[in-house]
């Protein structure tokens, strides 16, 4: 009886907290429908007949930041980088775990070491390097994401590869598999759960990343975070309405993705945290 | 497998290793070198010994101020995020109605990017401060607490999920036995539950620690370091030193090396603690 009463109390508390958690997004949402001069002066007031702006902010924002091309670049860069990162780091991890010598373990520890290096350490030199090699485009930046994301991905995959019994590989070898067919037919399917973890963690990072795309391709190709920051503009020229609308449009794809793949996202994040 | 696989190095390892060389190894080594030089482009670097480090730590008051700001922020957010996340996890493992929905809602802010988060909270915090006739750039204290609130909103759900996983691994009998032996709820929490989730506590503490310490996007969007550079954290201060004025790139790179050394030291401490725990268990 006492426990039931307590649970009811906790239920109400959680409801209140859930509302508080959602409120910031709701506030941005209803402000995105107000005229731009009614936002900063009274952000907590709902739109009224006088302040309602319809979808004007959305139209202005989409035009100002080139929303759809930004969405396209973000999508292309994230999907390509995540796909290649998952594939190539699984291949690398398998090789490094199964071929044991001085060089492979040196390479493995260099990958692990790169995980603790903050981006600011290589920020300048990496963007110079990209400059030198002509990587300042949506395809070239994928190479940088592969390189900078390699550490964590190889580390996570290596942990999982070690748990694959070597007997499976020996059996496949007797059946006549060469390393490539063995990897795609036997190893990679076994690594599927960890591939989801690696994909989720990298997708969250690359989709939301600001500094790398800003420094390397920001002037010509704006990804979503770069485009949103660009709206900030010079002082005084900032269009609050367009900003609110673009915040809503940047959150929307994330919420959609979350609604579809919630199970995998949460599982991936937990597995990644425990390993990292 | 090892021997026949070895010949396949160019297929399996080379592509990723080349990208790694371009994006990490060369920039990292070159970054260390540049921290000992004065330069405006990579081509005109001239060796100046330790002078960039001396400037970063003595003449340039921004770096140490940013370091202090970062340390304070990290301590406050590590404690608040973990305490609140743990309480949430305790409540959400009691089997109350709507548990799944609550988890989903609390976790969601974690998926939103730092720049967007910064602007969402800028609107809200400025809206509150409006009543007092000021905004978030008026005083670095506002920026500080704004960042703390933002960080809590973003990280609580994430840590809560990890704590829930930890709590669900505890066999319920252990708490039941303790209750039969006459332990009260607080005693059970202190002597049974907490020790059994200590590995989750380590993981969450270091995740919040490194995430708070390396914070950039949120800081950049929320206050941009204003007023002046008083609410700049380390990562933002390094960025401003690099791109704020021509001629201070060397100092920026030296600050970046110092930043790296601190982060590496934190990671080493974490490694030792988790190694020690593996031995204990």
Coordinates of C-alpha atoms in Angstrom, one line a residue:
Chain A
X1 CA 0.0 0.0 0.0
X2 CA 2.8 2.4 1.0
X3 CA 4.7 1.4 -2.1
X4 CA 1.7 2.1 -4.3
X5 CA 1.2 5.5 -2.9
X6 CA 4.9 6.2 -3.4
X7 CA 4.8 5.0 -7.0
X8 CA 1.8 7.3 -7.7
X9 CA 3.8 10.2 -6.3
X10 CA 6.8 9.3 -8.4
X11 CA 4.6 9.0 -11.4
X12 CA 3.4 12.5 -11.0
X13 CA 6.9 13.8 -10.4
X14 CA 8.1 12.1 -13.6
X15 CA 5.2 13.6 -15.6
X16 CA 6.2 17.1 -14.3
X17 CA 9.8 16.5 -15.2
X18 CA 8.9 15.1 -18.6
X19 CA 7.0 18.3 -19.4
X20 CA 10.0 20.3 -18.3
X21 CA 12.2 18.3 -20.6
X22 CA 10.0 18.8 -23.6
X23 CA 9.2 22.5 -22.8
X24 CA 12.4 24.1 -24.4
X25 CA 11.6 22.4 -27.7
X26 CA 7.9 23.5 -27.5
X27 CA 8.9 27.0 -26.8
X28 CA 11.1 27.1 -29.9
X29 CA 8.3 25.6 -31.9
X30 CA 5.6 28.1 -31.0
X31 CA 8.1 31.0 -31.3
X32 CA 8.8 29.9 -34.9
X33 CA 5.2 30.9 -35.8
X34 CA 5.6 34.4 -34.3
X35 CA 6.7 37.5 -36.2
X36 CA 10.5 38.0 -35.7
X37 CA 10.1 41.1 -33.5
X38 CA 7.8 39.4 -31.0
X39 CA 10.2 36.6 -30.2
X40 CA 13.1 38.1 -28.1
X41 CA 10.8 40.6 -26.4
X42 CA 8.3 37.9 -25.1
X43 CA 9.6 34.4 -25.7
X44 CA 7.2 32.7 -23.3
X45 CA 4.0 34.2 -24.9
X46 CA 2.0 32.0 -27.3
X47 CA 1.4 33.4 -30.7
X48 CA -1.7 35.7 -30.9
X49 CA -3.7 37.0 -33.9
X50 CA -1.3 40.0 -33.9
X51 CA 1.9 38.2 -33.6
X52 CA 1.2 35.1 -35.7
X53 CA 3.4 34.9 -38.7
X54 CA 2.2 31.7 -40.4
X55 CA 5.0 29.9 -42.2
X56 CA 6.8 33.2 -43.1
X57 CA 9.7 32.4 -40.8
X58 CA 10.1 29.0 -42.5
X59 CA 10.1 30.5 -45.9
X60 CA 12.6 33.2 -44.9
X61 CA 14.9 30.7 -43.1
X62 CA 14.9 28.1 -45.9
X63 CA 15.9 30.8 -48.4
X64 CA 18.5 32.5 -46.2
X65 CA 20.5 29.4 -45.3
X66 CA 19.7 27.3 -48.3
X67 CA 18.1 24.7 -46.0
X68 CA 17.6 22.0 -48.5
X69 CA 21.1 22.0 -49.9
X70 CA 22.4 22.0 -46.3
X71 CA 20.2 19.1 -45.5
X72 CA 21.5 17.3 -48.6
X73 CA 25.1 17.9 -47.7
X74 CA 24.6 16.8 -44.1
X75 CA 22.8 13.7 -45.3
X76 CA 25.3 12.8 -47.9
X77 CA 28.3 13.3 -45.7
X78 CA 26.8 11.5 -42.7
X79 CA 25.6 8.5 -44.6
X80 CA 28.7 8.0 -46.7
X81 CA 31.1 8.5 -43.8
X82 CA 29.1 6.2 -41.5
X83 CA 28.8 3.5 -44.2
X84 CA 32.5 3.5 -45.0
X85 CA 33.6 3.8 -41.3
X86 CA 31.6 0.8 -40.3
X87 CA 32.9 -1.3 -43.2
X88 CA 36.5 -0.2 -43.2
X89 CA 37.0 -0.3 -39.5
X90 CA 35.4 -3.7 -39.2
X91 CA 37.9 -4.9 -41.8
X92 CA 40.8 -3.2 -40.1
X93 CA 39.8 -4.5 -36.7
X94 CA 39.5 -8.1 -37.8
X95 CA 42.9 -7.9 -39.5
X96 CA 44.6 -6.3 -36.6
X97 CA 43.2 -8.8 -34.1
X98 CA 44.0 -11.9 -36.2
X99 CA 47.4 -11.0 -37.6
X100 CA 49.5 -10.5 -34.5
X101 CA 52.9 -8.9 -34.9
X102 CA 54.8 -5.7 -33.9
X103 CA 53.4 -3.6 -36.7
X104 CA 49.8 -4.5 -36.2
X105 CA 49.9 -3.9 -32.5
X106 CA 51.7 -0.6 -33.0
X107 CA 48.9 0.4 -35.5
X108 CA 46.2 -0.7 -33.1
X109 CA 47.6 1.4 -30.2
X110 CA 48.0 4.4 -32.5
X111 CA 44.2 4.1 -33.3
X112 CA 43.4 3.8 -29.6
X113 CA 45.7 6.7 -28.8
X114 CA 43.8 8.9 -31.3
X115 CA 40.6 8.5 -29.2
X116 CA 41.9 10.7 -26.4
X117 CA 43.2 13.5 -28.6
X118 CA 40.8 16.5 -28.6
X119 CA 39.9 17.9 -32.0
X120 CA 41.5 21.3 -31.2
X121 CA 44.9 19.6 -31.2
X122 CA 44.7 18.8 -34.9
X123 CA 42.1 21.5 -35.9
X124 CA 44.5 23.8 -37.7
X125 CA 46.9 21.3 -39.2
X126 CA 44.1 19.0 -40.4
X127 CA 42.3 21.8 -42.2
X128 CA 45.7 22.8 -43.8
X129 CA 46.2 19.2 -44.9
X130 CA 42.7 19.1 -46.4
X131 CA 43.6 22.3 -48.3
X132 CA 46.8 20.8 -49.6
X133 CA 45.1 17.6 -50.8
X134 CA 42.1 19.3 -52.3
X135 CA 39.7 17.6 -49.8
X136 CA 37.6 20.8 -49.4
X137 CA 34.4 19.3 -50.8
X138 CA 31.6 17.0 -49.5
X139 CA 33.4 14.0 -50.9
X140 CA 36.8 14.9 -49.5
X141 CA 35.6 15.6 -46.0
X142 CA 34.5 12.0 -45.8
X143 CA 38.2 11.1 -45.8
X144 CA 38.7 13.3 -42.8
X145 CA 35.8 11.7 -40.9
X146 CA 37.2 8.3 -41.8
X147 CA 40.6 9.2 -40.4
X148 CA 39.3 11.0 -37.2
X149 CA 36.6 8.5 -36.5
X150 CA 38.8 5.5 -37.1
X151 CA 40.1 5.3 -33.5
X152 CA 36.9 4.7 -31.7
X153 CA 35.4 2.5 -34.4
X154 CA 38.4 0.2 -34.7
X155 CA 38.6 0.0 -30.9
X156 CA 34.9 -1.0 -30.5
X157 CA 35.1 -3.6 -33.3
X158 CA 38.3 -5.1 -32.0
X159 CA 36.6 -5.8 -28.7
X160 CA 33.9 -7.7 -30.5
X161 CA 36.2 -9.5 -32.9
X162 CA 38.0 -11.0 -29.9
X163 CA 34.8 -12.6 -28.8
X164 CA 34.4 -14.5 -32.1
X165 CA 35.6 -18.1 -31.6
X166 CA 38.5 -18.8 -33.9
X167 CA 37.1 -22.3 -34.6
X168 CA 34.4 -20.7 -36.8
X169 CA 37.1 -19.1 -39.0
X170 CA 39.1 -22.3 -39.2
X171 CA 36.0 -24.2 -40.3
X172 CA 35.3 -21.6 -43.0
X173 CA 38.9 -21.8 -44.1
X174 CA 38.7 -25.5 -44.5
X175 CA 35.6 -25.0 -46.6
X176 CA 37.7 -23.0 -48.9
X177 CA 36.9 -19.3 -48.0
X178 CA 39.5 -16.8 -48.9
X179 CA 39.8 -13.8 -46.4
X180 CA 37.5 -11.6 -48.4
X181 CA 34.6 -14.0 -48.7
X182 CA 35.2 -15.1 -45.1
X183 CA 34.9 -11.5 -44.0
X184 CA 31.7 -10.8 -45.8
X185 CA 30.1 -14.2 -45.4
X186 CA 31.1 -15.1 -41.8
X187 CA 32.7 -12.3 -39.8
X188 CA 30.7 -9.2 -40.8
X189 CA 27.3 -10.9 -40.2
X190 CA 28.6 -11.9 -36.7
X191 CA 29.6 -8.3 -36.0
X192 CA 26.2 -6.9 -36.9
X193 CA 25.2 -5.8 -33.3
X194 CA 28.5 -4.0 -32.9
X195 CA 28.1 -2.5 -36.4
X196 CA 24.9 -0.9 -35.1
X197 CA 26.7 0.6 -32.1
X198 CA 29.5 2.0 -34.3
X199 CA 27.0 3.4 -36.8
X200 CA 24.9 5.1 -34.1
X201 CA 27.8 6.7 -32.3
X202 CA 29.4 8.0 -35.5
X203 CA 26.1 9.2 -37.1
X204 CA 25.3 11.2 -33.9
X205 CA 28.8 12.8 -34.1
X206 CA 29.0 13.5 -37.8
X207 CA 25.4 14.8 -38.2
X208 CA 25.8 17.3 -35.4
X209 CA 29.5 18.2 -36.0
X210 CA 30.1 21.9 -36.4
X211 CA 33.8 22.7 -36.3
X212 CA 35.2 20.3 -38.9
X213 CA 32.8 21.1 -41.7
X214 CA 32.9 24.8 -40.8
X215 CA 36.7 24.9 -41.1
X216 CA 37.1 22.7 -44.1
X217 CA 34.1 23.3 -46.4
X218 CA 32.1 25.9 -44.6
X219 CA 32.4 28.8 -47.1
X220 CA 31.2 26.8 -50.0
X221 CA 29.2 23.9 -48.7
X222 CA 27.2 24.5 -45.5
X223 CA 26.1 21.5 -43.5
X224 CA 23.0 21.9 -41.2
X225 CA 24.9 23.0 -38.0
X226 CA 27.1 25.4 -40.1
X227 CA 24.0 26.8 -41.8
X228 CA 22.2 27.4 -38.5
X229 CA 25.2 29.1 -37.0
X230 CA 25.5 31.2 -40.2
X231 CA 22.0 32.7 -39.4
X232 CA 23.5 34.3 -36.3
X233 CA 25.1 36.8 -38.7
X234 CA 26.4 40.1 -37.7
X235 CA 24.9 41.8 -34.6
X236 CA 21.6 43.5 -35.2
X237 CA 21.0 41.7 -38.5
X238 CA 19.8 38.6 -36.8
X239 CA 16.4 37.3 -37.9
X240 CA 15.0 35.6 -34.8
X241 CA 12.0 34.2 -36.7
X242 CA 14.1 32.5 -39.3
X243 CA 16.4 31.2 -36.5
X244 CA 13.5 29.6 -34.6
X245 CA 12.1 28.0 -37.8
X246 CA 15.5 26.6 -38.7
X247 CA 16.0 25.2 -35.2
X248 CA 12.7 23.4 -35.6
X249 CA 13.7 22.1 -39.0
X250 CA 17.1 20.9 -37.7
X251 CA 15.5 19.0 -34.8
X252 CA 12.8 17.4 -36.9
X253 CA 15.0 14.9 -38.8
X254 CA 16.6 13.8 -35.5
X255 CA 13.2 13.2 -33.8
X256 CA 12.0 11.2 -36.9
X257 CA 15.1 9.1 -36.8
X258 CA 14.9 8.6 -33.1
X259 CA 11.2 7.5 -33.4
X260 CA 12.1 5.0 -36.0
X261 CA 15.3 3.6 -34.5
X262 CA 15.0 4.3 -30.8
X263 CA 15.8 0.7 -29.7
X264 CA 19.0 0.6 -31.7
X265 CA 20.1 4.1 -30.7
X266 CA 19.7 3.5 -27.0
X267 CA 21.3 0.0 -27.2
X268 CA 24.1 1.4 -29.3
X269 CA 24.8 4.3 -26.9
X270 CA 24.9 2.0 -23.8
X271 CA 27.1 -0.6 -25.5
X272 CA 29.4 2.2 -26.7
X273 CA 29.6 3.8 -23.3
X274 CA 30.4 0.6 -21.5
X275 CA 33.2 -0.2 -24.0
X276 CA 34.6 3.3 -24.2
Chain B
X1 CA 44.0 -17.7 -40.8
X2 CA 46.8 -15.3 -39.8
X3 CA 49.3 -16.2 -42.5
X4 CA 47.0 -16.2 -45.5
X5 CA 45.3 -13.1 -44.2
X6 CA 48.6 -11.2 -43.9
X7 CA 48.9 -10.8 -47.6
X8 CA 45.6 -9.0 -47.7
X9 CA 46.9 -6.0 -45.8
X10 CA 46.3 -3.6 -48.8
X11 CA 42.6 -4.5 -48.9
X12 CA 41.7 -4.7 -45.3
X13 CA 43.9 -2.1 -43.5
X14 CA 45.4 0.2 -46.1
X15 CA 42.4 2.4 -47.0
X16 CA 41.5 3.3 -43.4
X17 CA 45.1 3.7 -42.4
X18 CA 45.7 6.2 -45.2
X19 CA 42.7 8.3 -44.1
X20 CA 44.0 8.0 -40.5
X21 CA 47.5 9.2 -41.7
X22 CA 46.0 12.2 -43.5
X23 CA 43.4 13.2 -40.9
X24 CA 45.2 12.3 -37.7
X25 CA 48.8 11.1 -37.6
X26 CA 50.4 13.8 -39.8
X27 CA 48.2 16.7 -38.4
X28 CA 49.0 15.5 -34.8
X29 CA 52.8 15.4 -35.3
X30 CA 52.8 18.6 -37.3
X31 CA 50.7 20.2 -34.6
X32 CA 53.3 19.4 -31.9
X33 CA 56.0 20.9 -34.1
X34 CA 54.1 24.1 -34.9
X35 CA 53.5 24.7 -31.2
X36 CA 57.3 25.5 -31.0
X37 CA 57.2 28.0 -33.9
X38 CA 55.7 31.3 -34.9
X39 CA 53.6 31.0 -38.1
X40 CA 50.7 32.4 -40.0
X41 CA 50.7 29.7 -42.7
X42 CA 52.4 26.3 -42.5
X43 CA 55.1 27.5 -44.9
X44 CA 56.5 30.4 -42.9
X45 CA 57.0 28.7 -39.5
X46 CA 60.1 29.8 -37.6
X47 CA 61.4 28.0 -34.5
X48 CA 60.8 30.0 -31.3
X49 CA 61.4 27.4 -28.6
X50 CA 59.0 27.4 -25.7
X51 CA 58.0 31.1 -26.1
X52 CA 54.4 30.1 -27.2
X53 CA 53.9 28.1 -24.1
X54 CA 55.3 30.9 -21.9
X55 CA 52.9 33.3 -23.6
X56 CA 49.9 31.0 -23.2
X57 CA 50.6 30.5 -19.5
X58 CA 51.7 34.0 -18.4
X59 CA 51.2 36.9 -20.8
X60 CA 47.8 35.7 -22.2
X61 CA 45.4 35.9 -19.3
X62 CA 42.6 34.3 -21.3
X63 CA 44.0 30.7 -21.2
X64 CA 44.3 30.4 -17.4
X65 CA 40.9 32.1 -17.0
X66 CA 39.4 29.7 -19.5
X67 CA 41.0 26.8 -17.7
X68 CA 39.5 27.9 -14.4
X69 CA 36.1 28.4 -16.0
X70 CA 36.3 25.0 -17.5
X71 CA 37.4 23.3 -14.3
X72 CA 34.5 24.9 -12.3
X73 CA 32.0 24.1 -15.0
X74 CA 33.2 20.5 -15.2
X75 CA 33.0 19.9 -11.5
X76 CA 29.5 21.4 -11.2
X77 CA 28.1 19.6 -14.2
X78 CA 29.7 16.2 -13.3
X79 CA 28.1 16.3 -9.9
X80 CA 24.7 17.6 -10.9
X81 CA 24.3 15.5 -14.0
X82 CA 25.3 12.3 -12.2
X83 CA 23.2 12.8 -9.1
X84 CA 20.1 13.8 -11.0
X85 CA 20.6 11.0 -13.6
X86 CA 21.0 8.4 -10.8
X87 CA 17.8 9.6 -9.0
X88 CA 15.9 9.4 -12.3
X89 CA 17.3 5.9 -12.9
X90 CA 16.2 4.8 -9.4
X91 CA 12.7 6.1 -9.9
X92 CA 12.5 4.5 -13.4
X93 CA 13.5 1.0 -12.2
X94 CA 10.6 0.8 -9.7
X95 CA 8.2 -0.4 -12.4
X96 CA 6.0 2.7 -12.4
X97 CA 3.6 3.3 -15.3
X98 CA 4.9 5.0 -18.4
X99 CA 8.5 4.1 -17.7
X100 CA 9.4 3.6 -21.3
X101 CA 7.9 6.8 -22.4
X102 CA 9.8 8.7 -19.7
X103 CA 13.1 7.2 -20.7
X104 CA 12.4 8.1 -24.3
X105 CA 11.6 11.7 -23.4
X106 CA 14.6 12.2 -21.1
X107 CA 17.1 10.7 -23.5
X108 CA 16.0 12.8 -26.5
X109 CA 17.9 16.0 -25.9
X110 CA 21.1 14.1 -26.2
X111 CA 20.6 13.6 -29.9
X112 CA 20.4 17.3 -30.7
X113 CA 23.6 19.0 -31.8
X114 CA 25.5 21.5 -29.6
X115 CA 24.9 24.5 -31.9
X116 CA 21.1 24.0 -31.9
X117 CA 21.1 23.3 -28.2
X118 CA 23.0 26.6 -27.6
X119 CA 20.4 28.6 -29.5
X120 CA 17.4 26.9 -27.8
X121 CA 18.8 27.8 -24.4
X122 CA 19.9 31.2 -25.4
X123 CA 16.3 32.0 -26.2
X124 CA 15.0 30.6 -22.9
X125 CA 17.6 32.1 -20.6
X126 CA 17.4 35.5 -22.2
X127 CA 13.7 35.3 -21.9
X128 CA 14.0 34.8 -18.1
X129 CA 16.8 37.4 -17.7
X130 CA 14.6 39.9 -19.6
X131 CA 12.6 40.4 -16.4
X132 CA 15.7 41.8 -14.8
X133 CA 16.6 43.9 -17.8
X134 CA 19.7 42.0 -18.8
X135 CA 20.7 39.2 -21.1
X136 CA 23.1 36.3 -20.9
X137 CA 26.1 38.3 -22.2
X138 CA 25.8 40.7 -19.3
X139 CA 27.8 38.7 -16.8
X140 CA 29.9 35.5 -17.2
X141 CA 28.0 34.1 -14.2
X142 CA 24.9 33.9 -16.3
X143 CA 26.8 32.2 -19.1
X144 CA 28.2 29.7 -16.6
X145 CA 24.9 28.7 -15.1
X146 CA 23.3 28.7 -18.5
X147 CA 25.9 26.2 -19.7
X148 CA 25.3 24.1 -16.5
X149 CA 21.5 24.0 -17.2
X150 CA 22.1 23.2 -20.9
X151 CA 24.6 20.4 -20.0
X152 CA 22.2 18.9 -17.5
X153 CA 19.3 18.9 -20.0
X154 CA 21.5 17.2 -22.6
X155 CA 23.4 14.6 -20.5
X156 CA 21.0 13.5 -17.8
X157 CA 19.0 11.2 -20.1
X158 CA 22.2 9.6 -21.5
X159 CA 23.6 8.9 -18.0
X160 CA 20.2 7.8 -16.8
X161 CA 20.2 5.1 -19.4
X162 CA 23.6 3.8 -18.3
X163 CA 22.6 3.8 -14.7
X164 CA 19.3 2.0 -15.5
X165 CA 21.4 -0.7 -17.2
X166 CA 23.6 -1.0 -14.1
X167 CA 20.6 -1.1 -11.7
X168 CA 18.9 -3.8 -13.7
X169 CA 22.0 -6.0 -13.4
X170 CA 21.6 -6.2 -9.6
X171 CA 19.8 -9.4 -8.5
X172 CA 16.7 -8.3 -6.6
X173 CA 17.4 -10.9 -3.9
X174 CA 20.3 -8.9 -2.6
X175 CA 18.1 -5.9 -1.7
X176 CA 15.4 -8.3 -0.3
X177 CA 17.9 -10.0 1.9
X178 CA 19.2 -6.7 3.2
X179 CA 15.6 -5.6 3.9
X180 CA 14.9 -8.9 5.8
X181 CA 18.0 -8.2 7.8
X182 CA 16.4 -5.0 8.9
X183 CA 18.2 -2.4 6.6
X184 CA 16.2 0.7 5.8
X185 CA 15.8 2.0 2.2
X186 CA 18.7 4.5 2.7
X187 CA 21.0 1.9 4.2
X188 CA 20.2 -0.5 1.3
X189 CA 21.0 2.3 -1.2
X190 CA 24.2 3.1 0.6
X191 CA 25.5 -0.4 1.3
X192 CA 24.0 -2.6 -1.4
X193 CA 22.9 -0.6 -4.4
X194 CA 25.7 2.0 -4.7
X195 CA 28.6 -0.5 -4.4
X196 CA 27.0 -2.7 -7.0
X197 CA 26.6 0.0 -9.6
X198 CA 30.1 1.5 -9.0
X199 CA 31.3 0.5 -12.5
X200 CA 28.4 2.5 -14.0
X201 CA 29.3 5.4 -11.7
X202 CA 32.9 5.3 -13.0
X203 CA 31.8 5.2 -16.6
X204 CA 29.3 8.0 -16.2
X205 CA 31.6 10.2 -14.2
X206 CA 34.3 10.0 -16.9
X207 CA 31.9 10.4 -19.8
X208 CA 30.5 13.6 -18.2
X209 CA 34.0 14.7 -17.2
X210 CA 35.5 14.5 -20.7
X211 CA 32.3 15.8 -22.4
X212 CA 32.2 18.8 -20.2
X213 CA 35.9 19.5 -20.4
X214 CA 36.0 19.4 -24.2
X215 CA 32.7 21.3 -24.7
X216 CA 32.8 23.7 -27.7
X217 CA 29.6 24.0 -29.8
X218 CA 27.3 24.7 -26.8
X219 CA 29.7 27.3 -25.4
X220 CA 30.1 28.9 -28.9
X221 CA 26.4 29.2 -29.6
X222 CA 25.1 30.1 -26.1
X223 CA 27.4 33.0 -25.2
X224 CA 30.3 32.9 -27.7
X225 CA 32.5 33.6 -24.7
X226 CA 30.7 37.0 -23.9
X227 CA 31.1 39.3 -22.1
X228 CA 34.5 39.8 -23.7
X229 CA 36.0 36.3 -23.5
X230 CA 35.0 35.8 -19.8
X231 CA 32.7 32.8 -20.4
X232 CA 35.1 31.1 -22.8
X233 CA 36.0 27.5 -22.0
X234 CA 39.3 26.0 -23.1
X235 CA 38.2 24.7 -26.5
X236 CA 36.6 28.1 -27.4
X237 CA 39.6 30.0 -26.2
X238 CA 41.9 27.9 -28.4
X239 CA 39.6 28.5 -31.4
X240 CA 39.6 32.3 -30.7
X241 CA 43.4 32.4 -30.4
X242 CA 43.8 30.6 -33.7
X243 CA 41.3 32.5 -35.8
X244 CA 40.7 35.7 -33.8
X245 CA 43.9 37.5 -34.7
X246 CA 46.6 37.0 -37.2
X247 CA 50.0 36.2 -35.6
X248 CA 48.9 34.2 -32.6
X249 CA 48.5 30.9 -34.3
X250 CA 51.6 29.5 -32.6
X251 CA 50.2 30.4 -29.2
X252 CA 46.9 28.8 -30.2
X253 CA 48.7 25.6 -31.1
X254 CA 50.7 25.6 -27.8
X255 CA 47.4 26.0 -25.9
X256 CA 46.0 23.1 -28.0
X257 CA 48.9 20.9 -26.9
X258 CA 48.4 21.8 -23.3
X259 CA 44.7 21.0 -23.7
X260 CA 45.6 17.7 -25.1
X261 CA 47.9 16.9 -22.2
X262 CA 45.2 17.6 -19.7
X263 CA 42.7 15.5 -21.5
X264 CA 45.2 12.7 -21.9
X265 CA 46.0 12.9 -18.1
X266 CA 42.2 12.5 -17.4
X267 CA 42.0 9.5 -19.7
X268 CA 45.0 7.8 -18.0
X269 CA 43.4 8.2 -14.6
X270 CA 40.3 6.7 -16.0
X271 CA 42.2 3.7 -17.4
X272 CA 43.9 3.1 -14.1
X273 CA 40.7 3.2 -12.2
X274 CA 38.9 0.8 -14.5
X275 CA 41.9 -1.6 -14.7
X276 CA 42.0 -1.7 -10.9
X277 CA 38.3 -2.4 -10.8
X278 CA 38.7 -5.3 -13.2
X279 CA 41.3 -6.9 -10.9
X280 CA 39.1 -6.3 -7.8
X281 CA 36.2 -8.1 -9.4

